[in-house]
Structure formats: C-alpha cells, structure tokens
mmCIF file of C-alpha atoms (C1' of nucleotides) in Angstrom:
data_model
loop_
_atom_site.group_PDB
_atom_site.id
_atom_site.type_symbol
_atom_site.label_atom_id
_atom_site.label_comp_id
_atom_site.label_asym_id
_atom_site.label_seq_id
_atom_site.Cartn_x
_atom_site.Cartn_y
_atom_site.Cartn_z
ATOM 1 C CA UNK A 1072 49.966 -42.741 -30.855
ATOM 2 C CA UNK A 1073 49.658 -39.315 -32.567
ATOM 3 C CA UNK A 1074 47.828 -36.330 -31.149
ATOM 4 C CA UNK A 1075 46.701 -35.890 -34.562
ATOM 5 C CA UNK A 1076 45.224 -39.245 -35.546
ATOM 6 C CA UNK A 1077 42.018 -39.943 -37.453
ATOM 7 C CA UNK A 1078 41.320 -35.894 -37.518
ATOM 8 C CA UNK A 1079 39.532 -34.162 -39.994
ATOM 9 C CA UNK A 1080 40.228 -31.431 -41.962
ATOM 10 C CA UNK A 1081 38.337 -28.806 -39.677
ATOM 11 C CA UNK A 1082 39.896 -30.026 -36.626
ATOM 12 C CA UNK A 1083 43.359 -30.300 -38.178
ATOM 13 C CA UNK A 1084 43.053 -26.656 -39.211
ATOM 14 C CA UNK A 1085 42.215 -25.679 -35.707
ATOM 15 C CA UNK A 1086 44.895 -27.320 -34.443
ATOM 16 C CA UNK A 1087 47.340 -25.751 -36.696
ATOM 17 C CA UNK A 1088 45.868 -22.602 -35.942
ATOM 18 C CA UNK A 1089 46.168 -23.070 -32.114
ATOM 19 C CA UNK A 1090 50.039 -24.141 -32.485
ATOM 20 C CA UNK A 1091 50.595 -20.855 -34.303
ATOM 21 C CA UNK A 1092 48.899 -18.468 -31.884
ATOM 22 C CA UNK A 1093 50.962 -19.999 -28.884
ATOM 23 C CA UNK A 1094 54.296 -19.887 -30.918
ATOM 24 C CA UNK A 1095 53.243 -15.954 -31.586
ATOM 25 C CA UNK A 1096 53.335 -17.294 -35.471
ATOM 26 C CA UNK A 1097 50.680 -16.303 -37.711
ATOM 27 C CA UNK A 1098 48.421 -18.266 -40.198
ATOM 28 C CA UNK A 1099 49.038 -17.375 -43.893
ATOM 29 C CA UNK A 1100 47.357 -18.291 -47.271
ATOM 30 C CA UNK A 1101 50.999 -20.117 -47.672
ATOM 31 C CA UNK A 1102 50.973 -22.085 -44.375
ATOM 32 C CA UNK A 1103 47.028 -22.827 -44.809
ATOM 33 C CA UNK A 1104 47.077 -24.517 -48.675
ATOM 34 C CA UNK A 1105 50.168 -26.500 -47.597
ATOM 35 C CA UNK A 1106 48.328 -28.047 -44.790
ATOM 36 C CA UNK A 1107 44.643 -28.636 -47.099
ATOM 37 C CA UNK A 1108 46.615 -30.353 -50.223
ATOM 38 C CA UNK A 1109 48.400 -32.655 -47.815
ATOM 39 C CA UNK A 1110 44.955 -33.309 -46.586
ATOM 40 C CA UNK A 1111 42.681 -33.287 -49.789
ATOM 41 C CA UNK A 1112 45.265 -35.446 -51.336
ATOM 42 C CA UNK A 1113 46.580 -37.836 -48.968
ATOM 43 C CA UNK A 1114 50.072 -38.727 -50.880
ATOM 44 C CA UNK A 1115 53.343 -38.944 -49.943
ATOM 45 C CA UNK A 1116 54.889 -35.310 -51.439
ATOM 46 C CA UNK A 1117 58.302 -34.628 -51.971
ATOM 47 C CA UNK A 1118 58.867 -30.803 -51.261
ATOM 48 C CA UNK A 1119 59.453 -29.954 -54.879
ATOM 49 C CA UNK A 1120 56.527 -32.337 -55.970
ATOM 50 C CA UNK A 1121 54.332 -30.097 -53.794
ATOM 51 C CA UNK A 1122 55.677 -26.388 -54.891
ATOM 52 C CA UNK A 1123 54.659 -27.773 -58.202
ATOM 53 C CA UNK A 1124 51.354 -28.571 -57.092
ATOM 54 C CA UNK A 1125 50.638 -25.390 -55.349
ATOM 55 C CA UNK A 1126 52.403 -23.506 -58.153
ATOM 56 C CA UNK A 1127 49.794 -24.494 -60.499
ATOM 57 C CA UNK A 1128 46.950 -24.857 -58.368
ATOM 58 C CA UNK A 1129 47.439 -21.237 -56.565
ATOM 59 C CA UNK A 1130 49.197 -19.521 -59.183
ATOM 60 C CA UNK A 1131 47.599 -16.469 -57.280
ATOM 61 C CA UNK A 1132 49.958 -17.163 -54.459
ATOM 62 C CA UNK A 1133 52.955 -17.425 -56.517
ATOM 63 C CA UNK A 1134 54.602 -19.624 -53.834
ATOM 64 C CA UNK A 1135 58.044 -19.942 -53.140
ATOM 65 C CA UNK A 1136 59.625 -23.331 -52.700
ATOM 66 C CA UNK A 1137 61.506 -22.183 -49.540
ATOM 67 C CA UNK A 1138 58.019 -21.707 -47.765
ATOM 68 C CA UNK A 1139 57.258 -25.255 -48.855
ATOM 69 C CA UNK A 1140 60.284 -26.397 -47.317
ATOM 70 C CA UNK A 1141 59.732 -23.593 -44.099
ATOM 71 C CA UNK A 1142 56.266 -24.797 -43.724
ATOM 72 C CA UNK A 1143 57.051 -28.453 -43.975
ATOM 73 C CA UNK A 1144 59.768 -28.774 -41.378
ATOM 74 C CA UNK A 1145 57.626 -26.609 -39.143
ATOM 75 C CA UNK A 1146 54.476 -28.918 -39.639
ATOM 76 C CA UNK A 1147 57.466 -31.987 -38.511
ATOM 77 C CA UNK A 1148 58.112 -29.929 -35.797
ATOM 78 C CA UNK A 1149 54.927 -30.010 -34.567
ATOM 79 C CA UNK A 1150 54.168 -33.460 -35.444
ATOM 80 C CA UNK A 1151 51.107 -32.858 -37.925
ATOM 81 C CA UNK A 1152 53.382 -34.568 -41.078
ATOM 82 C CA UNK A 1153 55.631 -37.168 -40.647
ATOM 83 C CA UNK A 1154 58.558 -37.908 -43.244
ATOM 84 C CA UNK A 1155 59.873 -40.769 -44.971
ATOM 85 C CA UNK A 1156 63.421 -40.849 -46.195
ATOM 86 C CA UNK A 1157 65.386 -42.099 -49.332
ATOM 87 C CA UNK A 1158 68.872 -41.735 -48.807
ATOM 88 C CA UNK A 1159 70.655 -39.002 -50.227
ATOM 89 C CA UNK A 1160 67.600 -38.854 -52.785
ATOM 90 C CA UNK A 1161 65.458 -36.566 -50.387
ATOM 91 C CA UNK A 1162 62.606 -37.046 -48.123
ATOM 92 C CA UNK A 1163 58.413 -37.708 -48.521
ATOM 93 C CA UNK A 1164 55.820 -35.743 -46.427
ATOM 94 C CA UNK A 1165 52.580 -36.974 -45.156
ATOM 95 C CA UNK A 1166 49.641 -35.693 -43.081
ATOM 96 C CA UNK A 1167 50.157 -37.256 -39.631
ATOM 97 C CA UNK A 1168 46.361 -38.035 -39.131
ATOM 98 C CA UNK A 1169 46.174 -41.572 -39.413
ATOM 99 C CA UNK A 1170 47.397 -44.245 -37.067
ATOM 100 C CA UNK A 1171 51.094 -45.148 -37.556
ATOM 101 C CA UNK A 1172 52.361 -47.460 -40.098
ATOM 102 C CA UNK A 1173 55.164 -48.211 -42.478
ATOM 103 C CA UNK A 1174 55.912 -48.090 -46.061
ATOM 104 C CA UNK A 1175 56.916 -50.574 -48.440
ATOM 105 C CA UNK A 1176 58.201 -48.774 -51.565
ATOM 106 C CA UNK A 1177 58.982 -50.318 -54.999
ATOM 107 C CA UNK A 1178 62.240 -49.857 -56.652
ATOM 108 C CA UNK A 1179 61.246 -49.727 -59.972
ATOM 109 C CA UNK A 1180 57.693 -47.361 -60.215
ATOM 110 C CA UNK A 1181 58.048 -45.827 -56.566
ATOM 111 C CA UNK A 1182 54.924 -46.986 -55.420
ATOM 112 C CA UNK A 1183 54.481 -46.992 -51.568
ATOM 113 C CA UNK A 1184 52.109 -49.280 -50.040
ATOM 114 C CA UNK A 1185 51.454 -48.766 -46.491
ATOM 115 C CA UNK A 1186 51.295 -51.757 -43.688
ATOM 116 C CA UNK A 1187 51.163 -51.885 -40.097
ATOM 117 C CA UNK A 1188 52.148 -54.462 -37.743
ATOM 118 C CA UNK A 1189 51.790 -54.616 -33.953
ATOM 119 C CA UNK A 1190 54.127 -58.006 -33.473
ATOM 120 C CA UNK A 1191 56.895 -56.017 -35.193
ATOM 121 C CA UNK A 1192 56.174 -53.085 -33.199
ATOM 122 C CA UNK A 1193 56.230 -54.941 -29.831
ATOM 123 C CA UNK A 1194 59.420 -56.409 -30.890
ATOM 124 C CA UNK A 1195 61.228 -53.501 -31.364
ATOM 125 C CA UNK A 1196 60.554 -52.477 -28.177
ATOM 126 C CA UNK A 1197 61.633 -55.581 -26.327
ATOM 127 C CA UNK A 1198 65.004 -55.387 -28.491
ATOM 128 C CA UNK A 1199 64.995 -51.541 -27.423
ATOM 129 C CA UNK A 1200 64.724 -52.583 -23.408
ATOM 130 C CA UNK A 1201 67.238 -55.974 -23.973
ATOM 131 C CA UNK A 1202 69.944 -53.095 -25.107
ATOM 132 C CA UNK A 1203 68.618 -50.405 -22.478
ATOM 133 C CA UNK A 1204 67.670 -48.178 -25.388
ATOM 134 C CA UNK A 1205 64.905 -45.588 -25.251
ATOM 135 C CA UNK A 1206 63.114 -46.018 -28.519
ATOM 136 C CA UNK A 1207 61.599 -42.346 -29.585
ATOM 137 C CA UNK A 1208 60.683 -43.093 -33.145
ATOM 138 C CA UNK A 1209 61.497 -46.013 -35.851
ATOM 139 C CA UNK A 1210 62.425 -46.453 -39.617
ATOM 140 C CA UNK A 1211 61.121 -49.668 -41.231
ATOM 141 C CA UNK A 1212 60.987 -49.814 -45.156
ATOM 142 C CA UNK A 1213 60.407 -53.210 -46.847
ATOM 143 C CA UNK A 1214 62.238 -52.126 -50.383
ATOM 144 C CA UNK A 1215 61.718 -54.485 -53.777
ATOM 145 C CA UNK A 1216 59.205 -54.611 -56.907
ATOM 146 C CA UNK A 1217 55.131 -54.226 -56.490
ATOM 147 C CA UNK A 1218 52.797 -57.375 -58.127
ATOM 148 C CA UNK A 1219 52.845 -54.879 -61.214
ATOM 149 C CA UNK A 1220 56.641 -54.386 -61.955
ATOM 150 C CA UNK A 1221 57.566 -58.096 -60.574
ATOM 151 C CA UNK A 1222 55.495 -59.473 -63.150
ATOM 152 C CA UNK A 1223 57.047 -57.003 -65.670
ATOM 153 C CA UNK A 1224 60.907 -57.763 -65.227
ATOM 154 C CA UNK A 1225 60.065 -61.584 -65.594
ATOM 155 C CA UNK B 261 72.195 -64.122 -46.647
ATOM 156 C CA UNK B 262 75.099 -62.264 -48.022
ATOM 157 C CA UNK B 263 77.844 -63.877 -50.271
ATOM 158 C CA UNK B 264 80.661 -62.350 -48.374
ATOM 159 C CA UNK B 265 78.931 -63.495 -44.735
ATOM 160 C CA UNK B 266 82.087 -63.863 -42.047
ATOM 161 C CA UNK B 267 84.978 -63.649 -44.823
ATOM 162 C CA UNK B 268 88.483 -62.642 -43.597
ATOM 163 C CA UNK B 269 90.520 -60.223 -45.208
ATOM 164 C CA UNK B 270 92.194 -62.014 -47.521
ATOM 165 C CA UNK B 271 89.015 -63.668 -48.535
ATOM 166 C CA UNK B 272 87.246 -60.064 -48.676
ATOM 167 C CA UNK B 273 90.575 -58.963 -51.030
ATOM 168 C CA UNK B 274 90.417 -62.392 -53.108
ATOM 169 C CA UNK B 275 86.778 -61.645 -53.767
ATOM 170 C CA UNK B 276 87.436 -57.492 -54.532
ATOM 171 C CA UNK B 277 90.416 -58.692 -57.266
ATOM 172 C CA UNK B 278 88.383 -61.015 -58.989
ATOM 173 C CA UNK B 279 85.330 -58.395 -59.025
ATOM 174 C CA UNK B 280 87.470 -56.261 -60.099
ATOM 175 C CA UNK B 281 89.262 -58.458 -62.910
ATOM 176 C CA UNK B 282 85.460 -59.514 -64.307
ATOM 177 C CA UNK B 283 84.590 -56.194 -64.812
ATOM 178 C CA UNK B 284 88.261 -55.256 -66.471
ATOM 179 C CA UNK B 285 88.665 -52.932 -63.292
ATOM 180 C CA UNK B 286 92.009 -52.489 -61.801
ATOM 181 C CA UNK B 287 93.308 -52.991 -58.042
ATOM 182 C CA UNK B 288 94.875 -49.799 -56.798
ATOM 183 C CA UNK B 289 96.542 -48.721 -54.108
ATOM 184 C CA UNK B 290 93.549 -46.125 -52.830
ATOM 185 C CA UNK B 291 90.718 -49.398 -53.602
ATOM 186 C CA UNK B 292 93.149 -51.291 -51.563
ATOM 187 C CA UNK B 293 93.009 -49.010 -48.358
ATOM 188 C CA UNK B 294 89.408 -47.931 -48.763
ATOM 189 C CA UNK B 295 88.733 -51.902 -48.477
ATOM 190 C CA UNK B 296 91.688 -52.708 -45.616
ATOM 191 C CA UNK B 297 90.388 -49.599 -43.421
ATOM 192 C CA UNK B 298 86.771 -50.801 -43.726
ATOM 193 C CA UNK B 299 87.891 -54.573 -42.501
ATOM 194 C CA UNK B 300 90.198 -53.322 -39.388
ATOM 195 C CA UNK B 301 88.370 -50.550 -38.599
ATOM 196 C CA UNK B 302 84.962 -52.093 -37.909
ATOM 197 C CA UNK B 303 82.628 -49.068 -37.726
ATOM 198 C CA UNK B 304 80.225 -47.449 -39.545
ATOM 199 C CA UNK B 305 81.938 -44.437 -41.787
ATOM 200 C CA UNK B 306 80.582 -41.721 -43.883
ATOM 201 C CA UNK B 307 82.660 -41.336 -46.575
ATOM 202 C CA UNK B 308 83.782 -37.536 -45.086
ATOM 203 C CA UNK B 309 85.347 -39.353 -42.342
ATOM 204 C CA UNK B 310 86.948 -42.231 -44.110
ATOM 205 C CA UNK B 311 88.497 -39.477 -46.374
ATOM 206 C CA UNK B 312 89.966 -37.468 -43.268
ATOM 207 C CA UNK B 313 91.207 -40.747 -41.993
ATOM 208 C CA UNK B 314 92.989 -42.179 -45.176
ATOM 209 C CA UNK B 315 94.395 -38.645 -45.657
ATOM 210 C CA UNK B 316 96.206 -38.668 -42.540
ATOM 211 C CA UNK B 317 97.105 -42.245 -42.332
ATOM 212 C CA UNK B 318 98.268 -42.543 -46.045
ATOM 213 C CA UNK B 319 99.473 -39.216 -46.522
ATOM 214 C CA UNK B 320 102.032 -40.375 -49.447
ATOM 215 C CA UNK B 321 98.966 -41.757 -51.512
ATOM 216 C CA UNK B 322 96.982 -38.263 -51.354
ATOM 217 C CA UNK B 323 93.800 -39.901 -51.888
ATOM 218 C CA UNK B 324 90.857 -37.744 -52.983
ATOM 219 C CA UNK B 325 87.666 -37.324 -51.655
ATOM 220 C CA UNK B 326 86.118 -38.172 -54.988
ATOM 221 C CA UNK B 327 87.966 -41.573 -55.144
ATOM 222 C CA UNK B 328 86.516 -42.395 -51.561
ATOM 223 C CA UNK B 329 83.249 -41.506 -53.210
ATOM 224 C CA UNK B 330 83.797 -43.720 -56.273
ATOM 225 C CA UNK B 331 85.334 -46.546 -54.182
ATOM 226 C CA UNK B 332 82.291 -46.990 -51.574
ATOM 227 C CA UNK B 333 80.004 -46.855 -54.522
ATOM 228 C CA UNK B 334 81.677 -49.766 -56.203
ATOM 229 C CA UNK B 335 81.453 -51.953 -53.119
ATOM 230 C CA UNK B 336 78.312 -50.646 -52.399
ATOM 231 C CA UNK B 337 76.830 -51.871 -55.763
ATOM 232 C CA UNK B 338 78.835 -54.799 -55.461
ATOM 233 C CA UNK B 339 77.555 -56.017 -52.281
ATOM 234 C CA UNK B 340 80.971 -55.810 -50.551
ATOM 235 C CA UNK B 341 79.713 -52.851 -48.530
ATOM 236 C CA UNK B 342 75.967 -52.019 -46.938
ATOM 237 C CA UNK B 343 75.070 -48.402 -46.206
ATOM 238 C CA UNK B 344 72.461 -46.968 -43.313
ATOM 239 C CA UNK B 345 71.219 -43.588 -44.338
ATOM 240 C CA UNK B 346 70.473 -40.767 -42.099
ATOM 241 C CA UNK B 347 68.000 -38.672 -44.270
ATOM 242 C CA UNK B 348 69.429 -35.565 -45.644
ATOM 243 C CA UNK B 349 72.477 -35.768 -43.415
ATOM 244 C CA UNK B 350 74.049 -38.482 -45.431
ATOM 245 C CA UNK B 351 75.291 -42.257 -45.134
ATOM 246 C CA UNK B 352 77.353 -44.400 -43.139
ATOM 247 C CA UNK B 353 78.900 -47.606 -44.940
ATOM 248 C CA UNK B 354 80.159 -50.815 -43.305
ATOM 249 C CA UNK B 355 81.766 -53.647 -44.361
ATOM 250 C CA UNK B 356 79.418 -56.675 -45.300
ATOM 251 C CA UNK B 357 81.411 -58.987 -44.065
ATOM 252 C CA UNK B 358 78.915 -59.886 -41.096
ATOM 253 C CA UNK B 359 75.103 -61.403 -40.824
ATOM 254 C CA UNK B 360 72.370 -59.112 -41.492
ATOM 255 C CA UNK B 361 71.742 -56.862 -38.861
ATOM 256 C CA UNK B 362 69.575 -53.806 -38.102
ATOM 257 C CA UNK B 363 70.758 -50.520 -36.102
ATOM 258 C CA UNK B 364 70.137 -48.888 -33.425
ATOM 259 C CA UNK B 365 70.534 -45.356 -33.680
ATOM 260 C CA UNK B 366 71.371 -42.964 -30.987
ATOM 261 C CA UNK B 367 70.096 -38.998 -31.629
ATOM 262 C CA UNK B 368 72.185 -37.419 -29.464
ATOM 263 C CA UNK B 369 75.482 -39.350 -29.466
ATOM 264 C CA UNK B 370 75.306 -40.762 -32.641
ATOM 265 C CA UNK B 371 75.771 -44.340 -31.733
ATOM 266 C CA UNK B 372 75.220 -47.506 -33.076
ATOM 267 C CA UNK B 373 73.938 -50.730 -31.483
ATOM 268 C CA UNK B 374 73.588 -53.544 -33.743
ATOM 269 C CA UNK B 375 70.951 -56.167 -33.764
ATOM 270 C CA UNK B 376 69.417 -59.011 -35.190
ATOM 271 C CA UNK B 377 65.967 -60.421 -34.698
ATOM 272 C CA UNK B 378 64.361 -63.650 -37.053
ATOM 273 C CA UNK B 379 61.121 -63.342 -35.713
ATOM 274 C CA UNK B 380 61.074 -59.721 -36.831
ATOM 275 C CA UNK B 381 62.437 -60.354 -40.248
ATOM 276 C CA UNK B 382 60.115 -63.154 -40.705
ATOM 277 C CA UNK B 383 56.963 -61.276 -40.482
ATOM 278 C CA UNK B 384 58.266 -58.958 -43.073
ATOM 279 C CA UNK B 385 58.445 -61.565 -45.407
ATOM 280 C CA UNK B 386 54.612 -62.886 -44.780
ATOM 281 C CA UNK B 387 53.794 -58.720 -44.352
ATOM 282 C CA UNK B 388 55.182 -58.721 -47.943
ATOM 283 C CA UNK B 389 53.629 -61.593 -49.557
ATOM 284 C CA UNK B 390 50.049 -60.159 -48.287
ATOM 285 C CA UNK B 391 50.738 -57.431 -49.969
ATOM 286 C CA UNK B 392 51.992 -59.130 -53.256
ATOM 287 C CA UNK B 393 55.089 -57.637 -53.025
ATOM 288 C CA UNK B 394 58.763 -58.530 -53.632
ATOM 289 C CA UNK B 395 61.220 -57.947 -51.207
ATOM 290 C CA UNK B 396 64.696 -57.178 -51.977
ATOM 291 C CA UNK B 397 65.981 -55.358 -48.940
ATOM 292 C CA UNK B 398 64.891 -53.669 -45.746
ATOM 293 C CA UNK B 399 65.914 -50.680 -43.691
ATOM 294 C CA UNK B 400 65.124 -51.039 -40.066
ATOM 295 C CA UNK B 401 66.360 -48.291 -37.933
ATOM 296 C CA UNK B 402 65.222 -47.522 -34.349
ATOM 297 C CA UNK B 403 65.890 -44.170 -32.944
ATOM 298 C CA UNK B 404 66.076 -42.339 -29.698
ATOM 299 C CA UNK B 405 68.259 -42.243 -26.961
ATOM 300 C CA UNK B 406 71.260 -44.460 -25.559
ATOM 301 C CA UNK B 407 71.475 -45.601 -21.818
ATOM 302 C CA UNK B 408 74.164 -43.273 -21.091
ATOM 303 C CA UNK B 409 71.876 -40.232 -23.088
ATOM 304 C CA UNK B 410 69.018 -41.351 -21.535
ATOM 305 C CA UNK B 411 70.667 -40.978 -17.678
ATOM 306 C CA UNK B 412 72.478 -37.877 -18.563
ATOM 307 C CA UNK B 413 68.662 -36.185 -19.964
ATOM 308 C CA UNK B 414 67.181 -37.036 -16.561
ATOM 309 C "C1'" DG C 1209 52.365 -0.055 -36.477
ATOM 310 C "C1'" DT C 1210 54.748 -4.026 -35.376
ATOM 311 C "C1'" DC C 1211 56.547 -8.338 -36.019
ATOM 312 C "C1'" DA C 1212 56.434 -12.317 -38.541
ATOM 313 C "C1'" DC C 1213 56.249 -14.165 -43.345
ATOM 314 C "C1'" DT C 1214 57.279 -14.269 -48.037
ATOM 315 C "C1'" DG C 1215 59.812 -14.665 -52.578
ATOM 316 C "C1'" DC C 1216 64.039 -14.225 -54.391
ATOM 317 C "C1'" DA C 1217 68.590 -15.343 -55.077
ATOM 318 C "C1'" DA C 1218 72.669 -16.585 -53.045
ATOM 319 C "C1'" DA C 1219 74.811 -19.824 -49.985
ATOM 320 C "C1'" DC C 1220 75.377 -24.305 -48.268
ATOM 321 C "C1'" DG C 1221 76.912 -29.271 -47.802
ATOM 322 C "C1'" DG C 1222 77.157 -33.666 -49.475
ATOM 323 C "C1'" DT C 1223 77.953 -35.946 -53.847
ATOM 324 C "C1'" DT C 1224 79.151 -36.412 -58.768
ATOM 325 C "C1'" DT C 1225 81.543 -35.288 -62.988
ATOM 326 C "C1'" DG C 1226 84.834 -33.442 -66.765
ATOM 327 C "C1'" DC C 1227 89.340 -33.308 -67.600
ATOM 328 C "C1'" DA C 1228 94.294 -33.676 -67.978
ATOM 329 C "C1'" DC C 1229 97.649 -36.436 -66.079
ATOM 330 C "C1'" DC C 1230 99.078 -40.905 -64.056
ATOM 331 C "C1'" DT C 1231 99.345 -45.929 -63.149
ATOM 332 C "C1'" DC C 1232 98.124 -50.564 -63.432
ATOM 333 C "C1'" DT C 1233 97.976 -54.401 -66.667
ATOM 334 C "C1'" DA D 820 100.960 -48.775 -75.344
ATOM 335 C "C1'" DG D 821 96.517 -48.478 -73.881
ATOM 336 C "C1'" DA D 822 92.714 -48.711 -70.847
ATOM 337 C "C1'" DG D 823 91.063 -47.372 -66.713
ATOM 338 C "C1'" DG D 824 91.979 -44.506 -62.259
ATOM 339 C "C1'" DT D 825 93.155 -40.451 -59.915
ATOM 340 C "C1'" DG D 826 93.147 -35.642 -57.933
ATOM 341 C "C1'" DC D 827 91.433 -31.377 -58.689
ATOM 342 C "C1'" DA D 828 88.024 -28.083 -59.244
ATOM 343 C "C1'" DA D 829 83.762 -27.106 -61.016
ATOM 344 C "C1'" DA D 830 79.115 -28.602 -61.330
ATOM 345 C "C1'" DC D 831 75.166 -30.506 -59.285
ATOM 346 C "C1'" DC D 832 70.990 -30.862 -56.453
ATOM 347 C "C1'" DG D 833 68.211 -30.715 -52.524
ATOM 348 C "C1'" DT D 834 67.839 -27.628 -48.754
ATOM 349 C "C1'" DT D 835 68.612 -23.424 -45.966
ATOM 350 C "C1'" DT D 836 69.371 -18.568 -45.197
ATOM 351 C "C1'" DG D 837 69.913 -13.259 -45.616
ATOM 352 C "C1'" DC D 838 67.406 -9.680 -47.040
ATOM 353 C "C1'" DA D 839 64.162 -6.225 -48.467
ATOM 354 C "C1'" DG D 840 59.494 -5.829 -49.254
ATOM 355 C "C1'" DT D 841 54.627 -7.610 -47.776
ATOM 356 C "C1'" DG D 842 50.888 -9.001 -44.943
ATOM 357 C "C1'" DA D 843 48.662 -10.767 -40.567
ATOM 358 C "C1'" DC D 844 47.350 -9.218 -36.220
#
DNA sequence: GTCACTGCAAACGGTTTGCACCTCT
DNA sequence: AGAGGTGCAAACCGTTTGCAGTGAC
C-alpha cells in the first residue's frame, strides 16, 4: 500500500515539498507543473508525451525534456509516480495516488484499462514464499485488442 | 498453448526449415547456431550476450551482432522464441520450446525462477472478459530479492 | 551568496538499417 | 544466376550527462 494513496492535490504538493527540503533539493516552477499535470490529468504519460504537454501549456517555462526525464525518475524515486513498461519502446508515468492495480493495454489503439485483483495478488505471494523469494514489486500486463478494435479486425 | 510446446531439437530445426522455406527464407549457418545455442543452452539471453558467446564459440563464422539481432527477431515473430523485457535495460529471449511460464526476477543478482500457476492465469482470462477485452498475451513478472540476496541484505 | 536546477547539446547504449559483398538454393 | 543473408559502420531513438548560466533559499 502506497504512502501516497487516495491524496489530493494539496497534500501531494506538500508532500513533494517535504521530500525536497529533507533531500536539501529545492521546489521549482519545473518540478511543481510536472507533479500538477500528472495530477490534473490522470493519464499514463510517456516522458516525451509530457514535454509536449508542458511545452505548450507553459511555453513561459520553456522546459527542457531532460528535466522531464530528471523530475520523473526522481518522483519514482520517491514513490509519488509509478511506471509501466513496453519493452524496448519506453516507459508510462502515473501519479502514485491511487490504490495499486494493473494495466491491460491494447495492441492495436494503446488503450490501457486498469484492473485490480486481490486473488492474483495473494497468489503471487504464496508462489513468492513456495520459491523463498522476497517479492518487492510486480509486473502484470494482460496484452490483446479492447471491445472497440476486436470488433474492428473482425 | 504454444505450437512448439516440449519439441526436441530436431523437431525445433524441422519446424525453423520449413518456416523458413514458406516464407522463401534460407537456413544458414549463423540461423543455425543462434537456434542450436538457444536449445542447449537453456537460459534466458539478451542478444549482447548471445553475440559474445557465438563470437567466441564460432569464431570461423564471424557472426555479427546485427544478424543476432535479425535472427531473434525472426523467431521471436515466429513464435519459436518468447522474450521478458526489463524496461529500458533491454530483453532476454528463450527458447519456446517449454509450457508457459512466468518469471521471477531477482534485482540484485539478476536471476530467474520460473513458474507456472492455472489458477492465476485463469482469473486473467475472466479479469479480461469483464472488461470486454481480448487477450493475446501476458507479462507477469515478480521482482525483488532471491533467498541467497535476501540472507546476504540482512 | 551559495548551492542546486535548468536548458542545451553532446554522449550514451541498445537496436535497426543501408550497402556492397557473399552464400544458399 | 539470382534472391536473400551477412558483416560492417552509420543511423536511430529514448535516455542521461557535462557544462555554463539561472534561480531558489
């Protein structure tokens, strides 16, 4: 269960802002729109999806897309966004504020609906203890075509 | 289920030629070893370290990297091989020569446990048909630490 | 005023591709 | 002989890093 579940916005940003003052980081205009469009827009971003977001949207800041990247992996760090991989094609970022789930993601139009399951979930751990293995995280992506593209294709 | 469940090598090579002779492909020396090293090997390569290992153990053949590449890919799309993927650090490929199975991942060693659960895969399907969607594959991956990890952290 | 942060551009690492030569059929 | 395959090196693409200038504290 994360610290950061079912938080909103005002408490996230105090949060953030308490995990830079004890890392002796400080809080920028940069650091504080990545963490409000992740928020406000509750998608999964790929980091280039959300330079060109905040690009556009803060032209002002003229952001850079290696403090998209910098600010991401340090948000990871801290466990306030969680990622979801595709292969070699790159990673997703989301806001780690609501309870943990999984993703199912279609092939075809890249839509990700999310599901949780707490059979699966207790499995895994009894596999985990069966092989004496100390579970810290899991990957589980259910990969194929959404109602909309299945009914496409046929 | 996969077509090319429990096959022996010369199965695995009967099945690779005729692939290979539907799609007016032709059976080389360097598709030959990629294939053979995958069978008697057993274990989970990235395609860096089946390249180092062809390299040395077939010097005469002077295999590229690029061909190791193109190789995997063409067993990869035709089901001979699976892949696991490890985010931005890569992919490991294996041989689908054995019943679906799900991995284990240590973070610190880098080893792999196999496993296999029905009840697991089951509630993916009914997960999935909740949802309207069409499965086509999964990726299951649990992560964290070994036994021997585990002790040695303590 | 100091130290961290930023944008930029260059570097990086894994993967793919264009090409001239080679090899299987 | 001809099609496809190969090794090589360059290109590619997502990500990281060095650096000089900027901004938070």
């Amino acid at each position: 269960m994360s610290t950061f579940e079912n938080l909103e916005y005002s408490s996230l940003l105090a949060n953030f802002k308490e995990l830079l003052k004890n890392n002796s980081l400080k809080f920028t205009k940069q650091r504080e729109v990545v963490l409000k469009t992740l928020y406000e827009r509750n998608e999964h971003f790929t980091p280039e999806d959300l330079y060109i977001f905040l690009k556009s949207t803060y032209p002002e800041l003229n952001i850079g897309i290696a403090t998209v990247y910098r600010t991401l992996n340090l948000l990871e760090e801290s466990l306030m966004v969680t990622s979801i991989s595709f292969g070699v094609a790159g990673k997703k970022f989301e806001l780690a504020n609501k309870p943990h789930h999984d993703h199912m993601i279609c092939k075809t139009c890249g839509l990700i609906i999310e599901f949780q399951n707490d059979k699966i979930e207790q499995l895994q751990l009894e596999i985990a203890k069966a092989n004496h293995f100390h579970i810290t995280s899991h990957l589980m992506q259910l990969r194929g075509l959404c109602e909309k593209c299945a009914k496409e294709k046929s």
